[in-house]
GROMACS .gro file of C-alpha atoms in nm:
model
  300
    1MET     CA    1  -2.673   0.347  -2.054
    2THR     CA    2  -2.372   0.185  -1.890
    3ARG     CA    3  -2.076   0.080  -2.100
    4VAL     CA    4  -1.864  -0.212  -1.982
    5GLY     CA    5  -1.533  -0.278  -2.150
    6PHE     CA    6  -1.415  -0.634  -2.207
    7PHE     CA    7  -1.142  -0.831  -2.382
    8PRO     CA    8  -1.011  -1.187  -2.351
    9HIS     CA    9  -0.724  -1.102  -2.116
   10ASN     CA   10  -0.970  -1.023  -1.840
   11ASN     CA   11  -1.122  -1.369  -1.820
   12SER     CA   12  -1.403  -1.271  -1.583
   13LEU     CA   13  -1.542  -0.994  -1.802
   14TRP     CA   14  -1.501  -1.204  -2.118
   15VAL     CA   15  -1.714  -1.482  -1.972
   16LEU     CA   16  -1.967  -1.238  -1.826
   17ARG     CA   17  -2.008  -1.081  -2.169
   18HIS     CA   18  -2.097  -1.419  -2.319
   19ARG     CA   19  -2.336  -1.546  -2.052
   20GLY     CA   20  -2.602  -1.275  -2.032
   21ILE     CA   21  -2.601  -1.250  -1.652
   22LEU     CA   22  -2.556  -0.875  -1.629
   23GLU     CA   23  -2.837  -0.813  -1.876
   24ARG     CA   24  -3.087  -0.947  -1.622
   25SER     CA   25  -3.034  -0.642  -1.400
   26LEU     CA   26  -2.897  -0.394  -1.657
   27PRO     CA   27  -3.086  -0.470  -1.979
   28ASP     CA   28  -2.946  -0.162  -2.152
   29VAL     CA   29  -2.580  -0.243  -2.079
   30GLU     CA   30  -2.352  -0.179  -2.376
   31TRP     CA   31  -2.056  -0.413  -2.410
   32VAL     CA   32  -1.749  -0.252  -2.564
   33ASP     CA   33  -1.479  -0.480  -2.702
   34LEU     CA   34  -1.153  -0.306  -2.621
   35ARG     CA   35  -1.005  -0.440  -2.945
   36SER     CA   36  -1.260  -0.237  -3.145
   37LEU     CA   37  -1.149   0.097  -2.996
   38PRO     CA   38  -0.861   0.311  -3.124
   39ALA     CA   39  -0.530   0.163  -3.010
   40GLY     CA   40  -0.380   0.499  -2.917
   41ALA     CA   41  -0.011   0.576  -2.892
   42ARG     CA   42   0.215   0.284  -2.809
   43PRO     CA   43   0.551   0.415  -2.696
   44ALA     CA   44   0.868   0.212  -2.730
   45PRO     CA   45   0.907  -0.019  -2.429
   46THR     CA   46   1.217   0.174  -2.323
   47GLU     CA   47   1.030   0.505  -2.316
   48GLY     CA   48   0.687   0.463  -2.161
   49LEU     CA   49   0.370   0.259  -2.125
   50PRO     CA   50   0.062   0.222  -2.346
   51SER     CA   51  -0.237   0.383  -2.178
   52VAL     CA   52  -0.538   0.270  -2.379
   53HIS     CA   53  -0.723   0.103  -2.089
   54GLY     CA   54  -0.732   0.410  -1.869
   55ASP     CA   55  -0.773   0.660  -2.151
   56HIS     CA   56  -1.094   0.502  -2.279
   57LEU     CA   57  -1.255   0.537  -1.936
   58PHE     CA   58  -1.231   0.912  -1.989
   59ASP     CA   59  -1.303   0.953  -2.361
   60GLY     CA   60  -1.646   0.788  -2.361
   61GLY     CA   61  -1.521   0.442  -2.450
   62TYR     CA   62  -1.667   0.269  -2.144
   63ASP     CA   63  -1.745   0.318  -1.774
   64PHE     CA   64  -1.594   0.006  -1.616
   65ILE     CA   65  -1.304  -0.220  -1.707
   66GLY     CA   66  -1.091  -0.501  -1.569
   67THR     CA   67  -0.719  -0.552  -1.640
   68GLY     CA   68  -0.400  -0.666  -1.476
   69SER     CA   69  -0.194  -0.460  -1.235
   70THR     CA   70  -0.012  -0.211  -1.458
   71PRO     CA   71  -0.288  -0.022  -1.649
   72PRO     CA   72  -0.444   0.144  -1.341
   73VAL     CA   73  -0.102   0.277  -1.238
   74THR     CA   74  -0.051   0.408  -1.590
   75ALA     CA   75  -0.393   0.573  -1.578
   76GLN     CA   76  -0.317   0.751  -1.251
   77ALA     CA   77   0.017   0.866  -1.387
   78ARG     CA   78  -0.166   1.028  -1.680
   79GLY     CA   79  -0.376   1.225  -1.433
   80HIS     CA   80  -0.693   1.016  -1.465
   81ASP     CA   81  -0.912   1.011  -1.154
   82ILE     CA   82  -0.969   0.636  -1.135
   83VAL     CA   83  -1.108   0.429  -0.851
   84TYR     CA   84  -1.029   0.064  -0.780
   85VAL     CA   85  -1.350  -0.135  -0.739
   86ALA     CA   86  -1.222  -0.486  -0.660
   87ILE     CA   87  -0.927  -0.724  -0.688
   88SER     CA   88  -0.893  -1.097  -0.745
   89GLY     CA   89  -0.694  -1.337  -0.535
   90PRO     CA   90  -0.326  -1.385  -0.628
   91ARG     CA   91  -0.270  -1.543  -0.970
   92VAL     CA   92   0.082  -1.663  -0.902
   93ASP     CA   93   0.044  -1.981  -1.110
   94ASN     CA   94  -0.054  -1.788  -1.422
   95GLY     CA   95   0.297  -1.719  -1.549
   96ARG     CA   96   0.664  -1.663  -1.477
   97LEU     CA   97   0.993  -1.541  -1.624
   98VAL     CA   98   1.161  -1.808  -1.839
   99SER     CA   99   1.452  -1.874  -2.073
  100LEU     CA  100   1.548  -2.170  -2.291
  101PRO     CA  101   1.747  -2.460  -2.146
  102GLY     CA  102   2.118  -2.436  -2.222
  103SER     CA  103   2.102  -2.062  -2.282
  104GLY     CA  104   2.326  -1.981  -1.986
  105ILE     CA  105   2.053  -1.757  -1.849
  106ASP     CA  106   1.963  -1.909  -1.516
  107SER     CA  107   1.841  -1.617  -1.305
  108PRO     CA  108   1.724  -1.256  -1.347
  109ALA     CA  109   2.081  -1.142  -1.273
  110ASP     CA  110   2.185  -1.299  -1.606
  111LEU     CA  111   1.952  -1.069  -1.802
  112ALA     CA  112   2.193  -0.774  -1.815
  113GLY     CA  113   2.233  -0.679  -2.182
  114LYS     CA  114   1.974  -0.940  -2.291
  115ARG     CA  115   1.657  -0.913  -2.498
  116VAL     CA  116   1.349  -0.989  -2.286
  117ALA     CA  117   1.005  -1.033  -2.444
  118LEU     CA  118   0.688  -0.925  -2.266
  119GLY     CA  119   0.342  -0.788  -2.324
  120HIS     CA  120   0.447  -0.435  -2.237
  121GLY     CA  121   0.202  -0.235  -2.031
  122SER     CA  122   0.045  -0.547  -1.883
  123TRP     CA  123   0.119  -0.724  -1.554
  124GLN     CA  124   0.428  -0.862  -1.727
  125THR     CA  125   0.597  -0.522  -1.708
  126THR     CA  126   0.550  -0.515  -1.332
  127LEU     CA  127   0.670  -0.872  -1.285
  128LEU     CA  128   0.983  -0.807  -1.489
  129LEU     CA  129   1.057  -0.485  -1.300
  130PHE     CA  130   1.022  -0.664  -0.966
  131ALA     CA  131   1.256  -0.942  -1.085
  132LEU     CA  132   1.515  -0.695  -1.213
  133ASP     CA  133   1.501  -0.488  -0.896
  134GLN     CA  134   1.555  -0.797  -0.681
  135ALA     CA  135   1.862  -0.877  -0.891
  136GLY     CA  136   1.998  -0.524  -0.860
  137LEU     CA  137   1.922  -0.437  -1.223
  138THR     CA  138   1.711  -0.166  -1.384
  139TRP     CA  139   1.502  -0.138  -1.700
  140ARG     CA  140   1.801   0.025  -1.871
  141ASP     CA  141   2.012  -0.286  -1.811
  142ILE     CA  142   1.802  -0.498  -2.050
  143GLU     CA  143   1.653  -0.462  -2.397
  144PRO     CA  144   1.276  -0.502  -2.349
  145VAL     CA  145   1.087  -0.633  -2.653
  146ASP     CA  146   0.715  -0.558  -2.677
  147ALA     CA  147   0.608  -0.900  -2.805
  148GLY     CA  148   0.230  -0.896  -2.768
  149ASN     CA  149   0.120  -1.260  -2.798
  150GLU     CA  150   0.433  -1.370  -2.985
  151GLY     CA  151   0.674  -1.406  -2.694
  152ALA     CA  152   0.686  -1.786  -2.694
  153GLN     CA  153   0.769  -1.805  -3.064
  154LEU     CA  154   1.029  -1.529  -3.039
  155LEU     CA  155   1.199  -1.723  -2.761
  156LEU     CA  156   1.192  -2.051  -2.955
  157ASP     CA  157   1.329  -1.875  -3.264
  158GLY     CA  158   1.617  -1.728  -3.067
  159LYS     CA  159   1.507  -1.370  -3.130
  160VAL     CA  160   1.488  -1.297  -2.758
  161ASP     CA  161   1.678  -1.439  -2.462
  162ALA     CA  162   1.396  -1.457  -2.207
  163TRP     CA  163   1.021  -1.413  -2.187
  164THR     CA  164   0.771  -1.309  -1.923
  165GLY     CA  165   0.516  -1.570  -2.019
  166SER     CA  166   0.166  -1.663  -1.912
  167TYR     CA  167  -0.078  -1.945  -1.974
  168PRO     CA  168  -0.212  -2.063  -2.211
  169ALA     CA  169   0.078  -1.938  -2.428
  170LEU     CA  170   0.327  -2.078  -2.178
  171ALA     CA  171   0.173  -2.423  -2.226
  172ALA     CA  172   0.259  -2.403  -2.596
  173LEU     CA  173   0.622  -2.336  -2.508
  174GLU     CA  174   0.623  -2.624  -2.259
  175SER     CA  175   0.501  -2.857  -2.534
  176GLU     CA  176   0.815  -2.774  -2.735
  177THR     CA  177   1.080  -2.764  -2.465
  178GLU     CA  178   1.142  -2.751  -2.089
  179PRO     CA  179   1.188  -2.380  -2.024
  180ARG     CA  180   1.425  -2.268  -1.754
  181THR     CA  181   1.240  -2.079  -1.480
  182LEU     CA  182   1.437  -1.767  -1.392
  183ILE     CA  183   1.200  -1.665  -1.116
  184GLU     CA  184   0.856  -1.775  -1.006
  185THR     CA  185   0.578  -1.523  -0.969
  186ASP     CA  186   0.491  -1.667  -0.628
  187GLY     CA  187   0.682  -1.480  -0.361
  188LEU     CA  188   0.763  -1.193  -0.596
  189PHE     CA  189   0.433  -1.049  -0.712
  190SER     CA  190   0.067  -1.132  -0.644
  191HIS     CA  191  -0.041  -1.069  -1.007
  192ARG     CA  192  -0.409  -1.002  -0.944
  193SER     CA  193  -0.692  -0.913  -1.177
  194LEU     CA  194  -0.819  -0.562  -1.105
  195TRP     CA  195  -1.144  -0.383  -1.184
  196PHE     CA  196  -1.165  -0.006  -1.188
  197THR     CA  197  -1.378   0.288  -1.297
  198ARG     CA  198  -1.392   0.668  -1.289
  199ARG     CA  199  -1.445   0.838  -0.955
  200ASP     CA  200  -1.759   1.014  -1.079
  201PHE     CA  201  -1.911   0.685  -1.189
  202ALA     CA  202  -1.830   0.517  -0.856
  203VAL     CA  203  -1.990   0.803  -0.663
  204GLU     CA  204  -2.292   0.878  -0.881
  205HIS     CA  205  -2.384   0.528  -1.000
  206ARG     CA  206  -2.321   0.309  -0.697
  207ASP     CA  207  -2.631   0.100  -0.767
  208VAL     CA  208  -2.509   0.019  -1.118
  209LEU     CA  209  -2.165  -0.064  -0.986
  210ALA     CA  210  -2.326  -0.302  -0.734
  211GLU     CA  211  -2.507  -0.482  -1.017
  212ILE     CA  212  -2.185  -0.522  -1.215
  213VAL     CA  213  -1.998  -0.657  -0.913
  214GLY     CA  214  -2.280  -0.898  -0.830
  215ALA     CA  215  -2.297  -1.026  -1.187
  216LEU     CA  216  -1.920  -1.079  -1.193
  217GLN     CA  217  -1.936  -1.272  -0.867
  218GLU     CA  218  -2.210  -1.497  -1.005
  219SER     CA  219  -2.026  -1.551  -1.332
  220ASP     CA  220  -1.695  -1.623  -1.159
  221ALA     CA  221  -1.865  -1.887  -0.945
  222TRP     CA  222  -1.985  -2.051  -1.266
  223ILE     CA  223  -1.629  -2.049  -1.407
  224ARG     CA  224  -1.498  -2.221  -1.094
  225ALA     CA  225  -1.765  -2.491  -1.125
  226ASN     CA  226  -1.743  -2.528  -1.504
  227PRO     CA  227  -1.385  -2.459  -1.618
  228ARG     CA  228  -1.408  -2.661  -1.939
  229GLU     CA  229  -1.731  -2.495  -2.049
  230ALA     CA  230  -1.573  -2.160  -1.969
  231ALA     CA  231  -1.260  -2.253  -2.166
  232ALA     CA  232  -1.476  -2.309  -2.473
  233LEU     CA  233  -1.556  -1.937  -2.472
  234PHE     CA  234  -1.187  -1.863  -2.535
  235ALA     CA  235  -1.058  -2.163  -2.730
  236ASP     CA  236  -0.996  -2.218  -3.098
  237GLY     CA  237  -0.993  -2.596  -3.145
  238ASP     CA  238  -0.955  -2.894  -2.910
  239ASP     CA  239  -0.586  -2.842  -2.832
  240ASP     CA  240  -0.654  -2.481  -2.745
  241LEU     CA  241  -0.950  -2.593  -2.534
  242ASP     CA  242  -0.724  -2.810  -2.319
  243ALA     CA  243  -0.475  -2.527  -2.279
  244TRP     CA  244  -0.744  -2.281  -2.178
  245GLU     CA  245  -0.899  -2.524  -1.932
  246HIS     CA  246  -0.557  -2.570  -1.771
  247ALA     CA  247  -0.512  -2.193  -1.755
  248LEU     CA  248  -0.854  -2.126  -1.601
  249ARG     CA  249  -0.816  -2.402  -1.342
  250GLY     CA  250  -0.498  -2.232  -1.222
  251ARG     CA  251  -0.661  -1.893  -1.166
  252PRO     CA  252  -0.863  -1.767  -0.871
  253PHE     CA  253  -1.210  -1.639  -0.954
  254GLY     CA  254  -1.421  -1.413  -0.740
  255LEU     CA  255  -1.393  -1.045  -0.647
  256LEU     CA  256  -1.233  -0.925  -0.322
  257PRO     CA  257  -1.225  -0.581  -0.160
  258VAL     CA  258  -0.914  -0.373  -0.214
  259SER     CA  259  -0.667  -0.454   0.066
  260ASP     CA  260  -0.384  -0.263   0.231
  261GLU     CA  261  -0.145  -0.536   0.114
  262PHE     CA  262  -0.253  -0.483  -0.246
  263VAL     CA  263  -0.218  -0.104  -0.220
  264ALA     CA  264   0.135  -0.140  -0.082
  265GLU     CA  265   0.233  -0.371  -0.369
  266GLN     CA  266   0.084  -0.135  -0.628
  267GLN     CA  267   0.269   0.155  -0.468
  268ARG     CA  268   0.597  -0.033  -0.496
  269ALA     CA  269   0.521  -0.102  -0.863
  270ALA     CA  270   0.433   0.262  -0.925
  271ASP     CA  271   0.756   0.377  -0.759
  272LEU     CA  272   0.962   0.137  -0.973
  273LEU     CA  273   0.784   0.241  -1.291
  274HIS     CA  274   0.867   0.602  -1.214
  275ALA     CA  275   1.226   0.533  -1.111
  276ASN     CA  276   1.280   0.344  -1.436
  277GLY     CA  277   1.137   0.621  -1.653
  278LEU     CA  278   0.820   0.440  -1.761
  279ILE     CA  279   0.580   0.689  -1.602
  280ASP     CA  280   0.663   1.057  -1.576
  281ARG     CA  281   0.518   1.139  -1.236
  282LYS     CA  282   0.503   0.992  -0.890
  283ILE     CA  283   0.158   0.878  -0.783
  284THR     CA  284  -0.012   0.777  -0.461
  285VAL     CA  285  -0.206   0.457  -0.521
  286ALA     CA  286  -0.419   0.508  -0.209
  287ASP     CA  287  -0.571   0.814  -0.376
  288ALA     CA  288  -0.757   0.572  -0.605
  289VAL     CA  289  -0.923   0.383  -0.318
  290LEU     CA  290  -1.274   0.457  -0.193
  291PRO     CA  291  -1.299   0.266   0.139
  292ASP     CA  292  -1.677   0.234   0.129
  293LEU     CA  293  -1.659   0.026  -0.190
  294ALA     CA  294  -1.530  -0.260   0.025
  295GLU     CA  295  -1.881  -0.317   0.159
  296LEU     CA  296  -2.023  -0.334  -0.192
  297VAL     CA  297  -1.773  -0.605  -0.292
  298ALA     CA  298  -1.777  -0.802   0.033
  299ARG     CA  299  -2.154  -0.844   0.039
  300ASP     CA  300  -2.171  -1.021  -0.298
   0.00000   0.00000   0.00000
């Protein structure tokens, strides 16, 4: 039996779970909702990173998962022998770093001493680190606030000074005000979806991995052609449906082989995470790349 982890934040796996495509080739697949598994330790955002995504690959939770950019780095830093399977195209329209108009915070350089909301441990941590580094600041120069899905409301309520936001939640903020963009994701960070597994699974179950990749490619093609129908799999009500359709239309779908450009960006992120005390060891991202997986992804 193969266990595939899923949750709404990886749109591709969420849709695949609900469309029955993978079951045609892997009828005994077990879908594991990440939200049903133990949450694990969640360190303060000044002290470390949550590691649930990588940990559950190695405690029997599942065999394959998709996330944003930060969890695989966290997994490697915890000594897990992961392997990247595929990456998406850049998702630079999916979110950005914002503040409220009239706040006096107009660029990342203005964040020194400020409270910044983010979904800590997600791609938002990497984006914020890149923005701070470009401005000559470090993680210790701000007060990071692990906001989960509440960042927009915290910003509107004045409880934080800035937010690393993403759609569809960013659309809700835009309906209330015209947020000040401190820095765009485009040009700073590619913000890709990533899919990864254990090395033993990649080596010993290559045929299963090929079926998962092929099913994801087929499902992603359906999302591109049917964004509103796909949005209905996420939405709660008509307003939410519109917001999700907007979000999905702004995201690239389809799996790509791991590229040298991606590895270099992940390495920079890993180095910054270590330098800022969020992971406790240096890692080499290229150690998590199996070059022959590129053929498996490219042929689908």
